[in-house]
JSON list of C-alpha atoms in Angstrom, two decimals:
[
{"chain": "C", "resi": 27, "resn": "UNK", "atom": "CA", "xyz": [-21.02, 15.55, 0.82]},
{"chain": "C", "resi": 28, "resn": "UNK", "atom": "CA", "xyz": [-19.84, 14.78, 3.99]},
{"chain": "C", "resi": 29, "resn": "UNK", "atom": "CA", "xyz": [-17.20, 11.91, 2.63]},
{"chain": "C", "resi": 30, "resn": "UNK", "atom": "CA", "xyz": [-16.14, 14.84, 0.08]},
{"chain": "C", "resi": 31, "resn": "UNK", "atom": "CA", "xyz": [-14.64, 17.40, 2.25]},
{"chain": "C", "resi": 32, "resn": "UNK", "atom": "CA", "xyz": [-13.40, 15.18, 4.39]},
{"chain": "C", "resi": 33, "resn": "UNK", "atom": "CA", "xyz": [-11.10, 13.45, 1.37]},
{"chain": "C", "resi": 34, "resn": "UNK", "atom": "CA", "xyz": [-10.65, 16.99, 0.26]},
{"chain": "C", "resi": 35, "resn": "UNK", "atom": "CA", "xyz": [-9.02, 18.11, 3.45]},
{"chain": "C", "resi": 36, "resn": "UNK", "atom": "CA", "xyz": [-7.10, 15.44, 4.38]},
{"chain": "C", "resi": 37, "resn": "UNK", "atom": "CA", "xyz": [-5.68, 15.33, 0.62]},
{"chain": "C", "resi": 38, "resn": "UNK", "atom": "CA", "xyz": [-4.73, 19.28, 1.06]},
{"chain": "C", "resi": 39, "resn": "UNK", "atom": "CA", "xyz": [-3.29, 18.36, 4.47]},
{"chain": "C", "resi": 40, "resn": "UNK", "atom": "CA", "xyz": [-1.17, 15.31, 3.63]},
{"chain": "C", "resi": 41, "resn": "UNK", "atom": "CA", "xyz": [-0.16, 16.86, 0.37]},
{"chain": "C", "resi": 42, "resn": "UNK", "atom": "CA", "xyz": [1.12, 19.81, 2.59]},
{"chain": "C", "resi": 43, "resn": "UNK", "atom": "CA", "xyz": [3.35, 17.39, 4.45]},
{"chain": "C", "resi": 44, "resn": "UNK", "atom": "CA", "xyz": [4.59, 14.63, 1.70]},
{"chain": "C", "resi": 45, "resn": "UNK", "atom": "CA", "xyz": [7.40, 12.79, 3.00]},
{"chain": "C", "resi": 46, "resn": "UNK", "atom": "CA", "xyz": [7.38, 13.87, 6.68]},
{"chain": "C", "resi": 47, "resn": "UNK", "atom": "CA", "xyz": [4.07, 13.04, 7.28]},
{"chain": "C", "resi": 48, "resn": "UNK", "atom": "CA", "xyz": [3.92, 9.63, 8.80]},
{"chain": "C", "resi": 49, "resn": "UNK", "atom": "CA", "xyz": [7.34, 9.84, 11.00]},
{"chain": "C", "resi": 50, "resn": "UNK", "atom": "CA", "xyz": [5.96, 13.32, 12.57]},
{"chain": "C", "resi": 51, "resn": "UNK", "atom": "CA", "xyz": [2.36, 11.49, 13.34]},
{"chain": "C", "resi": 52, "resn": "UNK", "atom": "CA", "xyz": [4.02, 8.45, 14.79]},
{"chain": "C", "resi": 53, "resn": "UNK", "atom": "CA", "xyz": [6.37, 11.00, 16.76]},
{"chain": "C", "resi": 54, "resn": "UNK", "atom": "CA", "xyz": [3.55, 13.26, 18.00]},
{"chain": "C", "resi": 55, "resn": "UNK", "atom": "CA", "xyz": [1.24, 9.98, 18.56]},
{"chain": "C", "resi": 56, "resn": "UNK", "atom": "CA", "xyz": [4.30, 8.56, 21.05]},
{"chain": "C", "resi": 57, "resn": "UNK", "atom": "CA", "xyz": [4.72, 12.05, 22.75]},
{"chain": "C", "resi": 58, "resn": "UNK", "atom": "CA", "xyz": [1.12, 12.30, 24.01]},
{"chain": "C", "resi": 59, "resn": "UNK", "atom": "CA", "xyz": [1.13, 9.25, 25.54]},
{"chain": "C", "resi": 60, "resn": "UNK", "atom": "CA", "xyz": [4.11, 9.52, 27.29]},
{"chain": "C", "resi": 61, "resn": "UNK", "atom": "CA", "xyz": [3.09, 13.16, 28.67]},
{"chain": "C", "resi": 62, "resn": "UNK", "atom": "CA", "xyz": [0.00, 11.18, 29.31]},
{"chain": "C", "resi": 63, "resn": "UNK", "atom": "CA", "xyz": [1.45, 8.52, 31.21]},
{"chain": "C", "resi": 64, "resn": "UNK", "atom": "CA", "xyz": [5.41, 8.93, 31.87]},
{"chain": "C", "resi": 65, "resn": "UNK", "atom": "CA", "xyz": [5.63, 5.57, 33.34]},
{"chain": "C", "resi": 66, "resn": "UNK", "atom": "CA", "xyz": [4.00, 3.60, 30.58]},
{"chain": "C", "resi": 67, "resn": "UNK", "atom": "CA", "xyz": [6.09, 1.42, 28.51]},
{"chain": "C", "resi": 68, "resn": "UNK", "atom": "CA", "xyz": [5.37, 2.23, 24.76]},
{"chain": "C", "resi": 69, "resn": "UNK", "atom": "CA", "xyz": [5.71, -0.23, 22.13]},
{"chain": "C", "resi": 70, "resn": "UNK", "atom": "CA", "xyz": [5.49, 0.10, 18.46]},
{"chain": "C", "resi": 71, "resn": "UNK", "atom": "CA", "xyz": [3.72, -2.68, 16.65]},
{"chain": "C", "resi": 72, "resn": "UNK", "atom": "CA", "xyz": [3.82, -4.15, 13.12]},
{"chain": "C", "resi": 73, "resn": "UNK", "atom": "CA", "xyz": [3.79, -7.10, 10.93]},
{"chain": "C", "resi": 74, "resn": "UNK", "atom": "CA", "xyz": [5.73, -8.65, 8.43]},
{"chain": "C", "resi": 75, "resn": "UNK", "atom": "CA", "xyz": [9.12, -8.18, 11.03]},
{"chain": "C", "resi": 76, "resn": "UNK", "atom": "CA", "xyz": [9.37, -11.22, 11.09]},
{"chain": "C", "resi": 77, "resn": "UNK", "atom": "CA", "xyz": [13.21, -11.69, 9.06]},
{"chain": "C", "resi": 78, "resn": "UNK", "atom": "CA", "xyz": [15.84, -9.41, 8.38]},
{"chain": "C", "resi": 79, "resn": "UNK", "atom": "CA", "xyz": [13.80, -7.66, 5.43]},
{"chain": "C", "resi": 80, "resn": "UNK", "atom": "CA", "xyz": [13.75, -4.11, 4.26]},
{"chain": "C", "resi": 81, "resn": "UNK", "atom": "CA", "xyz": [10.29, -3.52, 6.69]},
{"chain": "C", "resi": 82, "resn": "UNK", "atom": "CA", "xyz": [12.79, -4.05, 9.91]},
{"chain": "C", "resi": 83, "resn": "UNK", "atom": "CA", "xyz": [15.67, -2.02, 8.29]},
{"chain": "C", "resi": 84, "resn": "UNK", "atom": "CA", "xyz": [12.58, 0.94, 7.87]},
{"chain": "C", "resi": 85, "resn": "UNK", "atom": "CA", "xyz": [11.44, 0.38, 11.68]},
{"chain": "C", "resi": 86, "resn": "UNK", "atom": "CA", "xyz": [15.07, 0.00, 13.18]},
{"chain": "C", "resi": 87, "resn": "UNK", "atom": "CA", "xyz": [15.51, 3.46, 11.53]},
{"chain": "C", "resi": 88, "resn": "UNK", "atom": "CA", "xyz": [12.51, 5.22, 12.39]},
{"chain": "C", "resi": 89, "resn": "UNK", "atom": "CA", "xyz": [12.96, 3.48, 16.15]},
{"chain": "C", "resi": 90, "resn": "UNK", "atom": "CA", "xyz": [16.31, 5.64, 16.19]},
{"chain": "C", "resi": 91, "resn": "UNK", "atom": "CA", "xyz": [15.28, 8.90, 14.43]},
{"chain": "C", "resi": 92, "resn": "UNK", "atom": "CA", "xyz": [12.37, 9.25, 16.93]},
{"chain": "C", "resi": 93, "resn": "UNK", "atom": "CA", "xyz": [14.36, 8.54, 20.06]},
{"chain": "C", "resi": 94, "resn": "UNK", "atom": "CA", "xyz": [17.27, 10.30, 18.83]},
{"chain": "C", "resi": 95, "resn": "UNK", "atom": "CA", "xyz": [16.45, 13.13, 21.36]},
{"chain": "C", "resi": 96, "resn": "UNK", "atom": "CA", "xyz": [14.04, 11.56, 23.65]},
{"chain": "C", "resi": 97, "resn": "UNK", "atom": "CA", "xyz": [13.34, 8.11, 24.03]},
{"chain": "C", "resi": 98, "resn": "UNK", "atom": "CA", "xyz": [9.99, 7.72, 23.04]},
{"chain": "C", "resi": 99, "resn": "UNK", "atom": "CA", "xyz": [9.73, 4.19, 22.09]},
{"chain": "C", "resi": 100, "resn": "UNK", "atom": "CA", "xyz": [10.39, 1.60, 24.68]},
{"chain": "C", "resi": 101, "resn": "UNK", "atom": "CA", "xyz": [10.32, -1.77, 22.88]},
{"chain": "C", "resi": 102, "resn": "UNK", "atom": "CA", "xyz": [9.33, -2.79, 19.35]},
{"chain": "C", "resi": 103, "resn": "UNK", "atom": "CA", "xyz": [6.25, -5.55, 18.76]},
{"chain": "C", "resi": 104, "resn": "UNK", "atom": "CA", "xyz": [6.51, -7.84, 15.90]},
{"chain": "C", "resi": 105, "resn": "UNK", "atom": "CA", "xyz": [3.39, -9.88, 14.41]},
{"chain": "C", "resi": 106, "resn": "UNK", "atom": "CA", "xyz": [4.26, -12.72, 12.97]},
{"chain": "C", "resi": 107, "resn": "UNK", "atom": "CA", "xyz": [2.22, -14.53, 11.04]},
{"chain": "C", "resi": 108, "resn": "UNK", "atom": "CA", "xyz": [4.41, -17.43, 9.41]},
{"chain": "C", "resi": 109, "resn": "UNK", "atom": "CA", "xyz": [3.93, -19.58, 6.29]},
{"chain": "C", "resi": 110, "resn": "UNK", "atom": "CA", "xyz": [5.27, -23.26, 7.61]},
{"chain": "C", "resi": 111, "resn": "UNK", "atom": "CA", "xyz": [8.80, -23.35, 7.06]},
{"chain": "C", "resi": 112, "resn": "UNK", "atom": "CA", "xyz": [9.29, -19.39, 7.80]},
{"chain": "C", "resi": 113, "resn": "UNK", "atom": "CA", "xyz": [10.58, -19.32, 11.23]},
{"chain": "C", "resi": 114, "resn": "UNK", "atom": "CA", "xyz": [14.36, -18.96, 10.54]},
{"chain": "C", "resi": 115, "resn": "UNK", "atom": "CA", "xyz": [14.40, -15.59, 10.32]},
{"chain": "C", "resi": 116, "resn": "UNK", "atom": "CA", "xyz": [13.14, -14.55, 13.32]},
{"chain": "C", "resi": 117, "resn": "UNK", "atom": "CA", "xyz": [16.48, -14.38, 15.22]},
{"chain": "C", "resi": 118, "resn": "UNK", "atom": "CA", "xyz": [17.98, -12.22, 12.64]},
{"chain": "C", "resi": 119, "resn": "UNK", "atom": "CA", "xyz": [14.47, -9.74, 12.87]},
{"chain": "C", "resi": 120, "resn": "UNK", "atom": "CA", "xyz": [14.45, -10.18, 16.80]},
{"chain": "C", "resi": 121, "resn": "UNK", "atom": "CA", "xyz": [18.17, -9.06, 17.28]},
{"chain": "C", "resi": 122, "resn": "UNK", "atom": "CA", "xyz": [17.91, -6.18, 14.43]},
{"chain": "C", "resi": 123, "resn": "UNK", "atom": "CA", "xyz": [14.84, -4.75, 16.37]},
{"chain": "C", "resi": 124, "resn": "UNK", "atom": "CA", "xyz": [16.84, -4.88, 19.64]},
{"chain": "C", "resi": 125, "resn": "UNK", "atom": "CA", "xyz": [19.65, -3.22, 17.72]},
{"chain": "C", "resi": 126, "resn": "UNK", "atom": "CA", "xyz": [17.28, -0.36, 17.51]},
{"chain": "C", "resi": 127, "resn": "UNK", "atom": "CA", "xyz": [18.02, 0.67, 20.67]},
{"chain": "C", "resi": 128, "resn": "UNK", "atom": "CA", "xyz": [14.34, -0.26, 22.93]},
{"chain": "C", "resi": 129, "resn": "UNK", "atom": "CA", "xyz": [15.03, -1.96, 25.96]},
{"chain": "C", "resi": 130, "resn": "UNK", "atom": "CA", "xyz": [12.63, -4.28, 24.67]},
{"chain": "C", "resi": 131, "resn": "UNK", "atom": "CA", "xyz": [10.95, -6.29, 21.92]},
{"chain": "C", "resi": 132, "resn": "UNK", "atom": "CA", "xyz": [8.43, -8.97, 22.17]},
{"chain": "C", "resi": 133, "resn": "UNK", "atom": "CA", "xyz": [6.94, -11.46, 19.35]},
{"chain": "C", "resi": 134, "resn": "UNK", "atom": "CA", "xyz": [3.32, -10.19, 19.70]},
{"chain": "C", "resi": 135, "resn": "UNK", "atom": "CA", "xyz": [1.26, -11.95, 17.63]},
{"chain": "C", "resi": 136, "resn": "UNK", "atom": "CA", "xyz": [1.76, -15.79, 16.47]},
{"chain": "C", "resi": 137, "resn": "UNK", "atom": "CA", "xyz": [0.39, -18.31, 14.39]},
{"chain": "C", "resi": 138, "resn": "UNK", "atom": "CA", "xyz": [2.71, -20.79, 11.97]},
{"chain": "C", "resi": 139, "resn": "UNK", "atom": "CA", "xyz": [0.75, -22.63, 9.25]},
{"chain": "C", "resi": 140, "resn": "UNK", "atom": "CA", "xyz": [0.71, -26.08, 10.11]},
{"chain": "C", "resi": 141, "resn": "UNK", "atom": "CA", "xyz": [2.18, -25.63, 13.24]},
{"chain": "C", "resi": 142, "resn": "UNK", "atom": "CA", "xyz": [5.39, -27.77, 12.71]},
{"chain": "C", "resi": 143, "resn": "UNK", "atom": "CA", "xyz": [6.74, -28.28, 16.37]},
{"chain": "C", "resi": 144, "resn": "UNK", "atom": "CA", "xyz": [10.10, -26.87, 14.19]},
{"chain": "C", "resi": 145, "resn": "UNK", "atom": "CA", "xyz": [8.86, -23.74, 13.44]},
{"chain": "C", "resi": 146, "resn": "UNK", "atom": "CA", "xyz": [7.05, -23.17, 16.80]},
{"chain": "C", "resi": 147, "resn": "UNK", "atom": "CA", "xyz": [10.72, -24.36, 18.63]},
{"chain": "C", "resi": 148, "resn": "UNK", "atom": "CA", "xyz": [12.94, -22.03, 16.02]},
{"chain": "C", "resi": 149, "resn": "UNK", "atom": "CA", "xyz": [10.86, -18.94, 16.98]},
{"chain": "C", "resi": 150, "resn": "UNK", "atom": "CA", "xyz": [10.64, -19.89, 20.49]},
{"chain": "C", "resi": 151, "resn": "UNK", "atom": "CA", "xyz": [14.64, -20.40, 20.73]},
{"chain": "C", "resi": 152, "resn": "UNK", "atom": "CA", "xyz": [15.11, -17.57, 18.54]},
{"chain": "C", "resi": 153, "resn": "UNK", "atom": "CA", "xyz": [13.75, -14.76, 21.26]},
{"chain": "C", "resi": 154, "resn": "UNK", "atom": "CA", "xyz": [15.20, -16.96, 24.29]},
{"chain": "C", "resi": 155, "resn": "UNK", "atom": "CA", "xyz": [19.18, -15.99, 22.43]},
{"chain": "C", "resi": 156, "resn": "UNK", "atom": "CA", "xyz": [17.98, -12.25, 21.85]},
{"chain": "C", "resi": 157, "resn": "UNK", "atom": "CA", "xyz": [18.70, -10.61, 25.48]},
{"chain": "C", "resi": 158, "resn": "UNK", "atom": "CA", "xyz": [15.78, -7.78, 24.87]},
{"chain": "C", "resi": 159, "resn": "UNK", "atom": "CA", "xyz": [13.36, -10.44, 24.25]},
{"chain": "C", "resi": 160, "resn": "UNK", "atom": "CA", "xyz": [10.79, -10.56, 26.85]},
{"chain": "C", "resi": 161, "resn": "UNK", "atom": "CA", "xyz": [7.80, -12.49, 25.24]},
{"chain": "C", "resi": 162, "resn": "UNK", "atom": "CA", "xyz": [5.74, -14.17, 23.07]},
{"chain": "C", "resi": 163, "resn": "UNK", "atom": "CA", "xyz": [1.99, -14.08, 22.66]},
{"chain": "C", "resi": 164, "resn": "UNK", "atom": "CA", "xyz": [0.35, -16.84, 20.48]},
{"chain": "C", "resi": 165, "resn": "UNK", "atom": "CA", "xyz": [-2.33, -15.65, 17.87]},
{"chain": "C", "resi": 166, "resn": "UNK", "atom": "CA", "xyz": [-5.36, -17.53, 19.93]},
{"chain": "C", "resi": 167, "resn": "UNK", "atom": "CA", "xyz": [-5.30, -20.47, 21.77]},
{"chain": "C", "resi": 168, "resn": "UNK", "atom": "CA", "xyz": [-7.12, -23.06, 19.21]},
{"chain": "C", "resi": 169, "resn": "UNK", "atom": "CA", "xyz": [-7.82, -23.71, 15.61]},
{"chain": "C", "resi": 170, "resn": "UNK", "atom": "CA", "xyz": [-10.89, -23.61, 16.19]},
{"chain": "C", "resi": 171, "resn": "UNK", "atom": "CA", "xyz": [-10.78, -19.49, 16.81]},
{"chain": "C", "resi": 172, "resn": "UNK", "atom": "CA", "xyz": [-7.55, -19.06, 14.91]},
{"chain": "C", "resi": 173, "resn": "UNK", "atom": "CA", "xyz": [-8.43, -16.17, 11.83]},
{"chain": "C", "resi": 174, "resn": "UNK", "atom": "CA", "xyz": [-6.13, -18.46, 9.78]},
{"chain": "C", "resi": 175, "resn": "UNK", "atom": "CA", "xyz": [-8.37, -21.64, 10.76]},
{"chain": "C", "resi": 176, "resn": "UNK", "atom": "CA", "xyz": [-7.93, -23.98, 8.13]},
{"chain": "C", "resi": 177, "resn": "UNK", "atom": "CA", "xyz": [-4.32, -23.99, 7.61]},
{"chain": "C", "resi": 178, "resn": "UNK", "atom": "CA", "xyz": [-4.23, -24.94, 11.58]},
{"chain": "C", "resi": 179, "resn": "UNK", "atom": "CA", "xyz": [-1.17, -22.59, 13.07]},
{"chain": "C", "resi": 180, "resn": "UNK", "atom": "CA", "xyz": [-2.02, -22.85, 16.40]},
{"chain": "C", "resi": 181, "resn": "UNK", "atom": "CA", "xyz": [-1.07, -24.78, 19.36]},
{"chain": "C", "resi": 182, "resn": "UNK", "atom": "CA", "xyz": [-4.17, -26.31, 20.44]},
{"chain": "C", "resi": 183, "resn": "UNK", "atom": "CA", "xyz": [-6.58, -28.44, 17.57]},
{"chain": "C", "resi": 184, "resn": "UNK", "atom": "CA", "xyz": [-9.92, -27.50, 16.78]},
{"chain": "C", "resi": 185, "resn": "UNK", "atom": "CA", "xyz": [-10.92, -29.82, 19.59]},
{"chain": "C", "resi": 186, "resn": "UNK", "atom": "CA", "xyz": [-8.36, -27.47, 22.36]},
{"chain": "C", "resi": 187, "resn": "UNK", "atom": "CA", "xyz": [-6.04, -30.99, 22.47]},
{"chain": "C", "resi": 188, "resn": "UNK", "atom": "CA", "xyz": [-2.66, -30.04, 22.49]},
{"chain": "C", "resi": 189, "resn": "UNK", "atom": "CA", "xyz": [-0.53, -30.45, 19.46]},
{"chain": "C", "resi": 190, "resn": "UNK", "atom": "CA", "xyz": [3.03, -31.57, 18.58]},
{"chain": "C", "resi": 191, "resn": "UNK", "atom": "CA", "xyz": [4.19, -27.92, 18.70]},
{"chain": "C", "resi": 192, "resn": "UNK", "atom": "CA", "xyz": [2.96, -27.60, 22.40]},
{"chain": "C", "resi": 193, "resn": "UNK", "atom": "CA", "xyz": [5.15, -30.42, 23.41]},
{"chain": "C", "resi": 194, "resn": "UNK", "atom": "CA", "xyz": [7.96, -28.92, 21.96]},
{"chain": "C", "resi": 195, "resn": "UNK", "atom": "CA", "xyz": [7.56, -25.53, 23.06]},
{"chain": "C", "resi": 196, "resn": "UNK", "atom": "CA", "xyz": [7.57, -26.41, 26.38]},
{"chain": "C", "resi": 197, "resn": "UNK", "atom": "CA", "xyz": [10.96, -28.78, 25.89]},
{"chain": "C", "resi": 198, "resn": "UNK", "atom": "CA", "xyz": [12.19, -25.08, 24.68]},
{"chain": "C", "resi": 199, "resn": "UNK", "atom": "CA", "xyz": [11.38, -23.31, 27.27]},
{"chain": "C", "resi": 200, "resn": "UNK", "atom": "CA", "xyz": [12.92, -26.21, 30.08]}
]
């Protein structure tokens, strides 16, 4: 009964509000917390923005409709979550998010199947030549713990030894 009216409602609601519905939520979600904490730096966070694909085109342009009068949104977080050989389009996602207009963006989440010291040193080089680039944050520290375990993406084995793909991010970032 319960499950009912609550499907019921939210249908009635949503149907109310086609087509406006998610951009107003997102805008009223990123309102509160900045009246609840002006000082906070508010990111927006998503996966698959990890090339210049029609998902970053949709998040560059709801970036700049909701800080069009007030800026909202303070930097844009992209998951990415790589097949091997996938990194060379992170530049091209990394500078279109920046061209959004946040002061920042940061690769959030990241894990690279096989972890090809490559594809670990593309992405790693790719947010060191975007300016608004302040970080990236591995998906876990070992295979071992890695959601994506058996195709081994991280940068640490299932014994925590460091990998090829350690080495070279390191070289990157010298």
């Amino acid at each position: 009964m319960k499950t009912s009216v609550i499907q019921s409602h939210i249908s009635n609601v949503a149907g109310r509000y086609k087509g406006k519905l998610y951009a107003s939520f997102i805008t009223i979600a990123f309102q509160a917390a900045r009246a609840a904490d002006p000082n906070a730096k508010l990111y927006i966070n998503d996966y698959n923005l990890d090339s210049a694909n029609a998902k970053v085109s949709g998040m560059v342009a709801l970036v700049k409709r909701i800080n069009a009068s007030t800026k909202l949104i303070d930097g844009i977080g992209t998951q990415m979550h790589l097949s091997a050989g996938g990194a060379g389009g992170a530049q091209a996602a990394l500078t279109a998010l920046a061209g959004s207009g946040v002061s920042e963006v940061a690769i959030t989440e990241l894990d690279i199947v096989s972890a090809s010291a490559s594809d670990y040193t593309t992405v790693v080089k790719a947010c060191l030549a975007v300016s608004a680039c302040i970080g990236i944050t591995n998906w876990g520290v070992s295979d071992a713990n890695s959601w994506r375990s058996s195709s081994t993406p991280l940068l640490f084995d299932s014994n925590y030894q460091p990998k090829a793909a350690y080495s070279a991010v390191i070289a990157a970032l010298s």
